[in-house]
Coordinates of C-alpha atoms in Angstrom, one line a residue:
M1 CA 15.9 42.6 -3.0
L2 CA 15.4 40.5 -6.1
T3 CA 13.0 37.5 -6.1
R4 CA 13.1 34.6 -8.5
T5 CA 10.1 34.2 -10.7
P6 CA 9.2 30.6 -11.1
T7 CA 9.4 29.4 -14.7
V8 CA 7.1 26.9 -16.3
P9 CA 9.1 23.8 -17.1
R10 CA 9.2 22.8 -20.8
P11 CA 8.7 19.2 -22.0
V12 CA 12.0 17.4 -22.2
R13 CA 13.3 15.7 -25.4
N14 CA 13.3 12.2 -24.1
P15 CA 10.7 11.9 -21.3
V16 CA 10.7 8.1 -21.6
R17 CA 14.2 8.0 -20.0
V18 CA 12.9 10.2 -17.2
A19 CA 9.9 7.8 -16.7
L20 CA 12.1 4.7 -16.6
V21 CA 14.4 6.2 -14.0
L22 CA 11.4 7.2 -11.9
V23 CA 10.0 3.6 -12.2
I24 CA 13.2 2.2 -10.7
G25 CA 12.9 4.5 -7.7
M26 CA 9.2 3.6 -7.2
I27 CA 9.9 -0.1 -7.5
M28 CA 12.1 0.2 -4.4
A29 CA 9.0 1.5 -2.4
T30 CA 6.6 -1.1 -3.9
L31 CA 9.2 -3.9 -3.3
D32 CA 9.4 -2.9 0.4
G33 CA 5.6 -2.8 0.7
T34 CA 5.3 -6.4 -0.3
I35 CA 8.7 -8.0 0.6
V36 CA 8.0 -7.8 4.3
N37 CA 4.8 -9.9 4.2
V38 CA 6.8 -13.0 3.4
A39 CA 9.2 -12.1 6.3
I40 CA 6.6 -11.8 9.1
N41 CA 7.1 -15.4 10.2
R42 CA 10.9 -15.1 10.3
L43 CA 10.8 -11.7 12.0
S44 CA 8.5 -13.1 14.7
A45 CA 10.9 -15.9 15.4
E46 CA 14.0 -13.6 15.2
F47 CA 12.6 -11.1 17.8
G48 CA 10.3 -13.3 19.8
A49 CA 7.4 -11.0 19.0
G50 CA 3.7 -11.9 18.7
L51 CA 1.7 -11.2 15.5
G52 CA 0.0 -8.2 17.1
T53 CA 3.5 -6.6 17.6
I54 CA 5.3 -7.7 14.5
Q55 CA 2.5 -6.6 12.2
W56 CA 3.5 -3.0 12.9
V57 CA 6.5 -3.6 10.7
A58 CA 4.0 -3.6 7.8
T59 CA 1.3 -1.4 9.3
G60 CA 3.7 1.3 10.4
Y61 CA 5.2 1.5 6.9
A62 CA 1.7 1.9 5.4
L63 CA 0.7 4.5 7.9
A64 CA 3.8 6.6 7.3
L65 CA 3.5 6.1 3.5
G66 CA 0.1 7.8 3.6
A67 CA 0.9 10.4 6.2
V68 CA 3.4 12.3 4.1
V69 CA 1.3 12.4 0.9
P70 CA -0.8 15.5 1.9
A71 CA 2.4 17.5 2.5
S72 CA 4.1 16.4 -0.8
A73 CA 2.8 19.3 -2.9
W74 CA 3.9 21.9 -0.3
L75 CA 7.3 20.2 -0.2
V76 CA 7.7 20.2 -4.0
G77 CA 7.0 24.0 -4.0
R78 CA 9.4 24.6 -1.1
V79 CA 12.3 22.4 -2.2
G80 CA 11.8 21.7 -5.9
A81 CA 10.6 18.4 -7.4
K82 CA 14.0 17.1 -8.5
R83 CA 15.8 18.0 -5.2
L84 CA 12.9 16.5 -3.2
Y85 CA 13.0 13.3 -5.2
L86 CA 16.7 12.9 -4.6
M87 CA 16.2 13.6 -0.9
A88 CA 13.4 11.0 -0.6
I89 CA 15.6 8.4 -2.3
T90 CA 18.5 9.2 0.0
A91 CA 16.2 9.0 3.1
F92 CA 14.6 5.8 1.9
A93 CA 18.0 4.1 1.4
L94 CA 19.1 5.4 4.8
G95 CA 16.0 4.0 6.4
S96 CA 16.5 0.7 4.7
V97 CA 20.1 0.4 6.0
L98 CA 18.9 1.2 9.5
A99 CA 16.1 -1.3 9.3
G100 CA 18.7 -3.9 8.1
L101 CA 20.8 -3.1 11.2
A102 CA 17.8 -3.2 13.7
W103 CA 18.6 -4.7 17.1
N104 CA 15.1 -5.3 18.3
V105 CA 11.5 -5.1 17.1
E106 CA 11.0 -1.6 18.4
S107 CA 14.0 -0.2 16.4
L108 CA 12.8 -2.1 13.3
I109 CA 9.4 -0.6 13.5
A110 CA 10.9 2.9 14.0
F111 CA 13.1 2.6 10.9
R112 CA 10.2 1.2 8.9
L113 CA 8.4 4.4 9.7
L114 CA 11.3 6.4 8.3
Q115 CA 11.2 4.2 5.2
G116 CA 7.5 4.7 4.8
A117 CA 7.7 8.5 5.2
S118 CA 10.3 8.8 2.5
G119 CA 8.7 6.2 0.3
G120 CA 5.4 8.0 0.4
L121 CA 6.9 11.0 -1.3
L122 CA 8.2 9.0 -4.3
M123 CA 4.9 8.4 -6.1
P124 CA 3.4 12.0 -5.9
V125 CA 6.8 13.7 -6.6
A126 CA 7.5 11.3 -9.5
M127 CA 4.1 12.1 -11.0
T128 CA 4.8 15.9 -10.7
I129 CA 8.2 15.4 -12.4
L130 CA 6.5 13.4 -15.2
L131 CA 3.7 15.9 -15.7
R132 CA 6.3 18.7 -16.2
A133 CA 8.6 16.6 -18.4
A134 CA 6.0 15.2 -20.8
G135 CA 3.9 17.0 -23.4
P136 CA 0.2 16.3 -23.2
E137 CA 0.3 14.1 -26.3
R138 CA 2.6 11.5 -24.5
L139 CA 1.3 11.8 -20.9
G140 CA -1.0 8.7 -21.1
Q141 CA 1.8 6.5 -22.4
L142 CA 4.3 7.7 -19.8
M143 CA 1.8 7.3 -16.9
S144 CA 1.4 3.7 -18.1
T145 CA 5.1 3.3 -17.8
L146 CA 4.9 4.4 -14.1
G147 CA 2.4 1.6 -13.7
L148 CA 5.2 -0.9 -14.2
A149 CA 6.3 -0.2 -10.7
I150 CA 2.9 -1.4 -9.4
L151 CA 3.3 -4.6 -11.5
V152 CA 7.0 -5.4 -10.8
G153 CA 7.1 -4.6 -7.1
P154 CA 4.4 -7.0 -5.9
L155 CA 5.6 -9.6 -8.5
L156 CA 9.2 -9.7 -7.5
G157 CA 9.1 -8.6 -3.9
P158 CA 7.9 -11.8 -2.2
V159 CA 10.2 -13.9 -4.4
I160 CA 13.3 -11.8 -3.8
G161 CA 12.4 -11.4 -0.1
G162 CA 11.9 -15.2 0.3
Y163 CA 15.3 -16.0 -1.3
L164 CA 17.2 -13.5 0.9
I165 CA 15.4 -14.7 4.0
D166 CA 16.2 -18.4 3.3
E167 CA 19.6 -18.2 1.7
V168 CA 21.2 -15.0 3.1
S169 CA 19.6 -13.1 6.0
W170 CA 16.4 -11.2 6.6
R171 CA 18.5 -8.1 7.0
W172 CA 19.4 -8.1 3.3
M173 CA 15.8 -7.6 2.2
F174 CA 16.4 -4.0 3.5
L175 CA 20.1 -3.7 2.8
I176 CA 19.5 -4.5 -0.9
N177 CA 18.0 -1.0 -1.2
L178 CA 21.4 0.6 -0.7
P179 CA 22.8 -0.2 -4.1
L180 CA 19.4 0.3 -5.7
G181 CA 19.2 3.7 -4.1
A182 CA 22.7 4.7 -5.2
L183 CA 21.8 3.7 -8.8
V184 CA 18.7 5.8 -8.7
L185 CA 20.5 8.8 -7.3
V186 CA 23.1 8.7 -10.1
L187 CA 20.6 8.2 -12.9
A188 CA 18.1 10.7 -11.5
S189 CA 20.7 13.4 -11.0
R190 CA 21.6 13.1 -14.6
V191 CA 18.3 12.5 -16.3
V192 CA 15.6 14.3 -14.3
P193 CA 15.3 17.9 -15.5
D194 CA 16.2 20.7 -13.0
D195 CA 13.5 22.9 -11.6
A196 CA 13.4 25.8 -9.2
P197 CA 11.4 26.0 -5.9
E198 CA 8.3 28.1 -6.1
P199 CA 7.0 30.7 -3.6
P200 CA 6.1 28.8 -0.4
K201 CA 2.4 28.0 0.1
S202 CA 0.7 27.5 3.5
L203 CA 0.8 24.1 5.1
D204 CA -1.9 23.0 7.5
V205 CA 0.5 21.9 10.3
V206 CA -2.3 21.5 12.8
G207 CA -4.1 19.1 10.5
L208 CA -1.0 17.1 10.0
L209 CA -0.5 16.8 13.7
L210 CA -4.1 15.7 14.2
M211 CA -4.4 13.1 11.4
S212 CA -1.3 10.9 11.7
P213 CA -1.3 10.4 15.5
G214 CA -5.1 9.9 15.4
L215 CA -4.8 7.0 12.9
A216 CA -1.9 5.5 14.7
L217 CA -3.8 5.5 18.0
V218 CA -6.9 3.9 16.6
I219 CA -4.9 1.1 15.0
Y220 CA -2.9 0.7 18.2
G221 CA -6.1 0.4 20.2
V222 CA -7.5 -2.3 17.8
T223 CA -4.2 -4.2 18.2
A224 CA -4.3 -3.9 21.9
A225 CA -7.9 -5.1 22.0
G226 CA -6.9 -8.2 20.0
E227 CA -4.0 -9.0 22.4
S228 CA -6.2 -8.5 25.5
A229 CA -9.3 -10.1 23.9
G230 CA -11.6 -7.2 24.7
F231 CA -12.2 -3.5 24.5
G232 CA -12.9 -2.8 28.2
S233 CA -9.4 -2.2 29.5
P234 CA -8.0 1.4 29.8
A235 CA -5.0 0.2 27.6
V236 CA -7.5 -0.3 24.8
L237 CA -10.1 2.4 25.4
V238 CA -7.7 5.3 26.0
P239 CA -5.9 5.1 22.6
L240 CA -9.1 4.3 20.8
L241 CA -11.0 7.2 22.2
A242 CA -8.0 9.6 21.9
G243 CA -7.4 8.5 18.3
A244 CA -11.1 8.9 17.4
G245 CA -11.1 12.4 19.0
L246 CA -8.1 13.5 17.0
I247 CA -9.6 12.2 13.7
A248 CA -12.9 13.9 14.5
A249 CA -11.0 17.1 15.1
F250 CA -9.1 16.7 11.9
V251 CA -12.3 16.2 9.9
L252 CA -13.9 19.3 11.4
R253 CA -10.8 21.4 10.7
S254 CA -10.6 20.1 7.1
L255 CA -14.2 21.2 6.5
S256 CA -13.7 24.6 8.1
T257 CA -10.2 25.9 7.3
P258 CA -9.6 27.7 4.0
V259 CA -6.5 25.7 3.1
P260 CA -6.8 22.3 4.8
L261 CA -4.3 19.5 4.7
L262 CA -6.9 17.3 3.0
D263 CA -9.8 19.0 1.3
L264 CA -12.5 16.6 2.4
R265 CA -15.1 18.8 0.7
V266 CA -14.4 17.1 -2.6
L267 CA -16.3 14.1 -1.2
G268 CA -19.4 16.2 -1.4
N269 CA -19.6 15.3 -5.1
R270 CA -21.9 12.3 -5.2
T271 CA -19.8 10.2 -7.5
T272 CA -16.6 11.0 -5.7
G273 CA -18.1 10.3 -2.3
I274 CA -19.6 7.0 -3.4
S275 CA -16.3 6.0 -5.1
A276 CA -14.4 6.9 -1.9
T277 CA -16.6 4.7 0.2
L278 CA -16.2 1.8 -2.3
L279 CA -12.4 2.3 -2.2
A280 CA -12.3 2.2 1.6
L281 CA -14.3 -1.0 1.9
F282 CA -12.6 -2.8 -1.0
A283 CA -9.0 -1.8 0.0
T284 CA -9.5 -2.8 3.6
G285 CA -10.5 -6.4 2.6
Y286 CA -8.2 -6.7 -0.4
F287 CA -4.9 -5.3 1.1
G288 CA -5.6 -6.6 4.6
S289 CA -5.6 -10.2 3.3
M290 CA -2.1 -9.9 1.7
L291 CA -0.4 -10.4 5.1
L292 CA -2.1 -13.8 5.4
L293 CA -1.1 -15.5 2.2
P294 CA 2.6 -16.0 2.8
L295 CA 1.9 -16.8 6.4
Y296 CA -0.5 -19.6 5.4
F297 CA 2.1 -21.3 3.2
Q298 CA 4.8 -21.0 5.9
V299 CA 2.9 -21.7 9.1
V300 CA 0.3 -24.2 7.9
R301 CA 2.0 -25.9 5.0
G302 CA 5.6 -25.6 6.3
E303 CA 7.0 -24.1 3.1
S304 CA 10.1 -22.0 2.9
A305 CA 9.9 -18.2 2.6
L306 CA 11.1 -18.5 -1.0
L307 CA 8.4 -20.9 -2.0
A308 CA 5.8 -19.0 -0.1
G309 CA 6.7 -15.9 -2.2
A310 CA 6.8 -17.8 -5.5
L311 CA 3.3 -19.3 -4.8
A312 CA 1.9 -15.8 -4.6
I313 CA 3.0 -15.0 -8.2
P314 CA -0.4 -15.8 -9.8
F315 CA -2.0 -13.2 -7.5
A316 CA 0.5 -10.4 -8.3
L317 CA 0.7 -11.3 -12.0
A318 CA -3.1 -11.2 -12.5
S319 CA -3.4 -8.0 -10.5
G320 CA -0.6 -6.1 -12.4
T321 CA -1.7 -7.3 -15.8
T322 CA -5.4 -6.5 -15.3
M323 CA -4.5 -3.1 -14.0
Q324 CA -2.9 -2.2 -17.4
V325 CA -6.2 -3.0 -19.2
A326 CA -8.7 -1.7 -16.7
G327 CA -7.6 1.9 -17.1
R328 CA -8.7 1.8 -20.7
L329 CA -12.0 -0.1 -20.0
I330 CA -13.2 2.5 -17.5
D331 CA -13.0 5.1 -20.2
R332 CA -15.4 3.1 -22.4
I333 CA -17.8 1.4 -19.9
P334 CA -19.8 3.3 -17.3
P335 CA -18.5 2.7 -13.7
G336 CA -21.9 1.6 -12.5
R337 CA -21.7 -1.3 -15.0
Y338 CA -18.0 -2.0 -15.0
L339 CA -17.0 -1.8 -11.3
P340 CA -19.7 -4.3 -10.0
V341 CA -18.4 -6.8 -12.4
S342 CA -14.7 -6.4 -11.4
I343 CA -15.6 -6.5 -7.7
A344 CA -17.7 -9.6 -8.3
V345 CA -14.6 -11.3 -10.0
A346 CA -12.6 -10.5 -6.9
L347 CA -15.4 -11.6 -4.6
T348 CA -15.7 -14.9 -6.4
G349 CA -12.0 -15.6 -6.1
F350 CA -11.9 -14.8 -2.4
V351 CA -14.9 -16.9 -1.6
L352 CA -13.5 -19.9 -3.6
F353 CA -10.2 -19.4 -1.9
V354 CA -11.8 -19.4 1.6
V355 CA -14.0 -22.4 0.9
Q356 CA -11.0 -24.7 -0.1
L357 CA -8.5 -23.3 2.4
D358 CA -7.4 -26.2 4.6
A359 CA -4.2 -28.0 5.5
D360 CA -4.1 -30.0 2.3
A361 CA -5.6 -27.7 -0.4
P362 CA -3.9 -28.4 -3.8
Y363 CA -1.7 -25.6 -4.8
W364 CA -3.0 -25.6 -8.4
A365 CA -6.5 -25.0 -7.2
L366 CA -5.4 -22.2 -4.8
G367 CA -3.4 -20.7 -7.7
L368 CA -6.5 -20.6 -10.0
T369 CA -8.5 -18.8 -7.3
M370 CA -5.6 -16.3 -6.8
L371 CA -5.8 -15.4 -10.5
L372 CA -9.5 -14.4 -9.9
M373 CA -8.6 -12.5 -6.7
G374 CA -5.7 -10.6 -8.3
A375 CA -7.6 -9.9 -11.5
G376 CA -10.6 -8.5 -9.6
G377 CA -8.3 -6.3 -7.4
G378 CA -6.2 -5.0 -10.3
G379 CA -9.4 -4.4 -12.3
T380 CA -11.0 -2.4 -9.5
M381 CA -8.4 -0.1 -7.8
M382 CA -7.3 2.2 -10.6
P383 CA -10.8 2.4 -12.2
V384 CA -12.4 3.4 -8.9
I385 CA -9.8 6.2 -8.4
T386 CA -10.4 7.4 -12.0
T387 CA -14.2 7.4 -11.4
A388 CA -13.8 9.4 -8.2
T389 CA -11.6 12.1 -9.8
R390 CA -13.3 12.4 -13.2
P391 CA -16.3 14.6 -12.1
L392 CA -14.0 17.0 -10.1
S393 CA -12.9 20.3 -11.6
R394 CA -9.3 20.8 -12.7
E395 CA -8.6 22.8 -9.6
Q396 CA -10.2 20.1 -7.4
Q397 CA -8.5 17.0 -8.9
P398 CA -5.1 17.3 -7.0
A399 CA -7.0 17.5 -3.7
G400 CA -9.2 14.6 -4.8
S401 CA -6.2 12.4 -5.7
T402 CA -4.6 13.2 -2.4
V403 CA -7.7 12.3 -0.4
L404 CA -8.1 9.0 -2.3
N405 CA -4.5 8.1 -1.8
M406 CA -4.9 8.7 1.9
I407 CA -8.0 6.5 2.0
S408 CA -6.2 3.7 0.2
T409 CA -3.1 3.7 2.4
T410 CA -5.2 4.1 5.6
A411 CA -7.5 1.2 4.6
M412 CA -4.4 -0.9 3.9
A413 CA -3.0 -0.2 7.4
I414 CA -6.3 -0.9 9.1
G415 CA -7.0 -4.0 7.1
T416 CA -3.5 -5.4 7.9
A417 CA -3.9 -4.7 11.6
V418 CA -7.4 -6.2 11.8
S419 CA -6.3 -9.4 9.9
S420 CA -3.2 -9.9 12.1
V421 CA -5.1 -9.3 15.3
T422 CA -7.9 -11.7 14.3
L423 CA -5.5 -14.4 13.2
G424 CA -3.5 -14.0 16.4
A425 CA -6.6 -14.4 18.5
L426 CA -7.7 -17.6 16.5
L427 CA -4.4 -19.4 16.5
P428 CA -4.9 -22.7 18.5
V429 CA -1.7 -22.5 20.6
T430 CA -0.9 -20.6 23.8
G431 CA 1.6 -17.9 23.0
G432 CA 0.4 -17.2 19.4
L433 CA 2.7 -17.1 16.4
Q434 CA 5.9 -17.1 18.4
A435 CA 5.0 -20.3 20.2
L436 CA 4.7 -22.1 16.8
H437 CA 8.4 -21.6 16.1
G438 CA 9.3 -24.0 18.9
L439 CA 7.2 -26.9 17.5
D440 CA 9.0 -29.8 15.8
P441 CA 7.6 -31.0 12.4
A442 CA 5.5 -33.7 14.0
Q443 CA 3.8 -31.3 16.4
R444 CA 3.3 -28.8 13.6
A445 CA 1.6 -31.5 11.4
E446 CA -0.7 -32.3 14.4
F447 CA -1.7 -28.6 14.7
A448 CA -2.0 -28.1 10.9
P449 CA -5.8 -28.6 10.6
A450 CA -6.6 -26.3 13.5
L451 CA -4.1 -23.7 12.1
A452 CA -5.7 -23.9 8.7
E453 CA -9.1 -23.3 10.2
A454 CA -7.7 -20.2 12.0
F455 CA -6.5 -18.8 8.6
Q456 CA -9.8 -19.7 6.9
R457 CA -11.8 -17.9 9.5
T458 CA -9.6 -14.8 9.3
Y459 CA -9.7 -14.8 5.5
V460 CA -13.5 -14.4 5.8
I461 CA -12.9 -10.7 6.6
A462 CA -11.8 -10.0 3.0
P463 CA -14.8 -11.3 1.1
V464 CA -17.2 -9.7 3.6
M465 CA -15.6 -6.3 3.0
I466 CA -15.4 -6.8 -0.7
A467 CA -19.1 -7.8 -0.8
L468 CA -20.0 -4.6 1.1
A469 CA -18.1 -2.7 -1.6
L470 CA -20.6 -3.9 -4.1
I471 CA -23.3 -1.7 -2.5
P472 CA -21.7 1.7 -3.4
A473 CA -20.6 0.2 -6.7
L474 CA -24.2 -0.4 -7.7
L475 CA -25.0 3.3 -6.9
L476 CA -22.5 4.7 -9.4
P477 CA -23.6 6.2 -12.8
R478 CA -24.6 3.6 -15.4
R479 CA -24.2 6.0 -18.3
L480 CA -21.0 7.6 -19.5
A481 CA -22.8 10.9 -20.0
D482 CA -23.5 11.0 -16.2
T483 CA -19.8 10.5 -15.1

């Protein structure tokens, strides 16, 4: 029986075209990661769901996004990069259509999980395709092109989502992915170079079955604790303890099995371990706060979804722009000197934002602080990942990147859940967010100061977590020779 010997793909003649097509596909995923934040208020009213429930539309997506990343390399070898990319785009478009047709909040959350699972494959598979298509002399330029998705998605997502929610229907913020997905399928099938599957490698199925349910149970327990105002009930303790047990078992397996789902042993490197701790703390505060901003503008200030999305543009613009520069700076400045400064910028912005957050804060002042918040975030995320992977050997770097991606997406999910639960507990009305939808403008104006205070107190979580991230940042190498 003849077996196919895998061939090493050669660089293509025009890798820029490949990169641009991949960017369009990744923009779909980043759009859906941000577009929902501006819709939380409308979805709560549409389905009569509290904040603790409706936040799973965002949290579930983030969890699924990260859960599939560890299996992406195995799937690429099993299916082939191009075929897997086309399958992921198809599944993402299908999940989007189903989400747009959702009939209750449970079905919407389920279809968002499908979206997240397929969207989580797009970034690692796109990077694999680009690595194979580009020669080493053009890799840096093309990787920067992929970074456009990180800039464009958060910039346009809230605005497009706000327009569709106000002028068309919330369903179209998902259905819009159908024509986008069809476009990407046509372009990718023509432009992305063909490749052959490789001999199958082992997949740690047990690790996969321990990790994802464990994280979901922990976050469910935190959400249930917020809704019941305590950790003493079995409905809270059982999922928390079960989730913690599954995660502990996953960690033990990762440290003992020869081919783990996530090779946590890379965290044994001092710089990598410190950077991972920094990333977890910073991402929990930074990404966890993103759910709050459009809600503040809609719930406290009474703005439309479109205007709430537009008011967040300074945040996204500063983050995406700074991200393009920060990658170069971290190659020239030691992380122990650079990262404390970028974190301090973010911390300053968040503190100033929290201090002035009330029912009448001028939008221009909030916008200026959002510039600092976004610049600090964009200047921190990619450099800390670069710092974490730089000291690893060539063989360890793929595992290191996967671990860091998991930490980032998990922190995003946990931060979102904690922020939503905290805000739900602090809202000054019986019935939480869904009760506010029945208030007339006069009643809403009466509640505005108390609502603003609830948002202000919830926002404190972000600067606290970011301030804690300064501690590991100060322990990073302060000379380039030591990185």
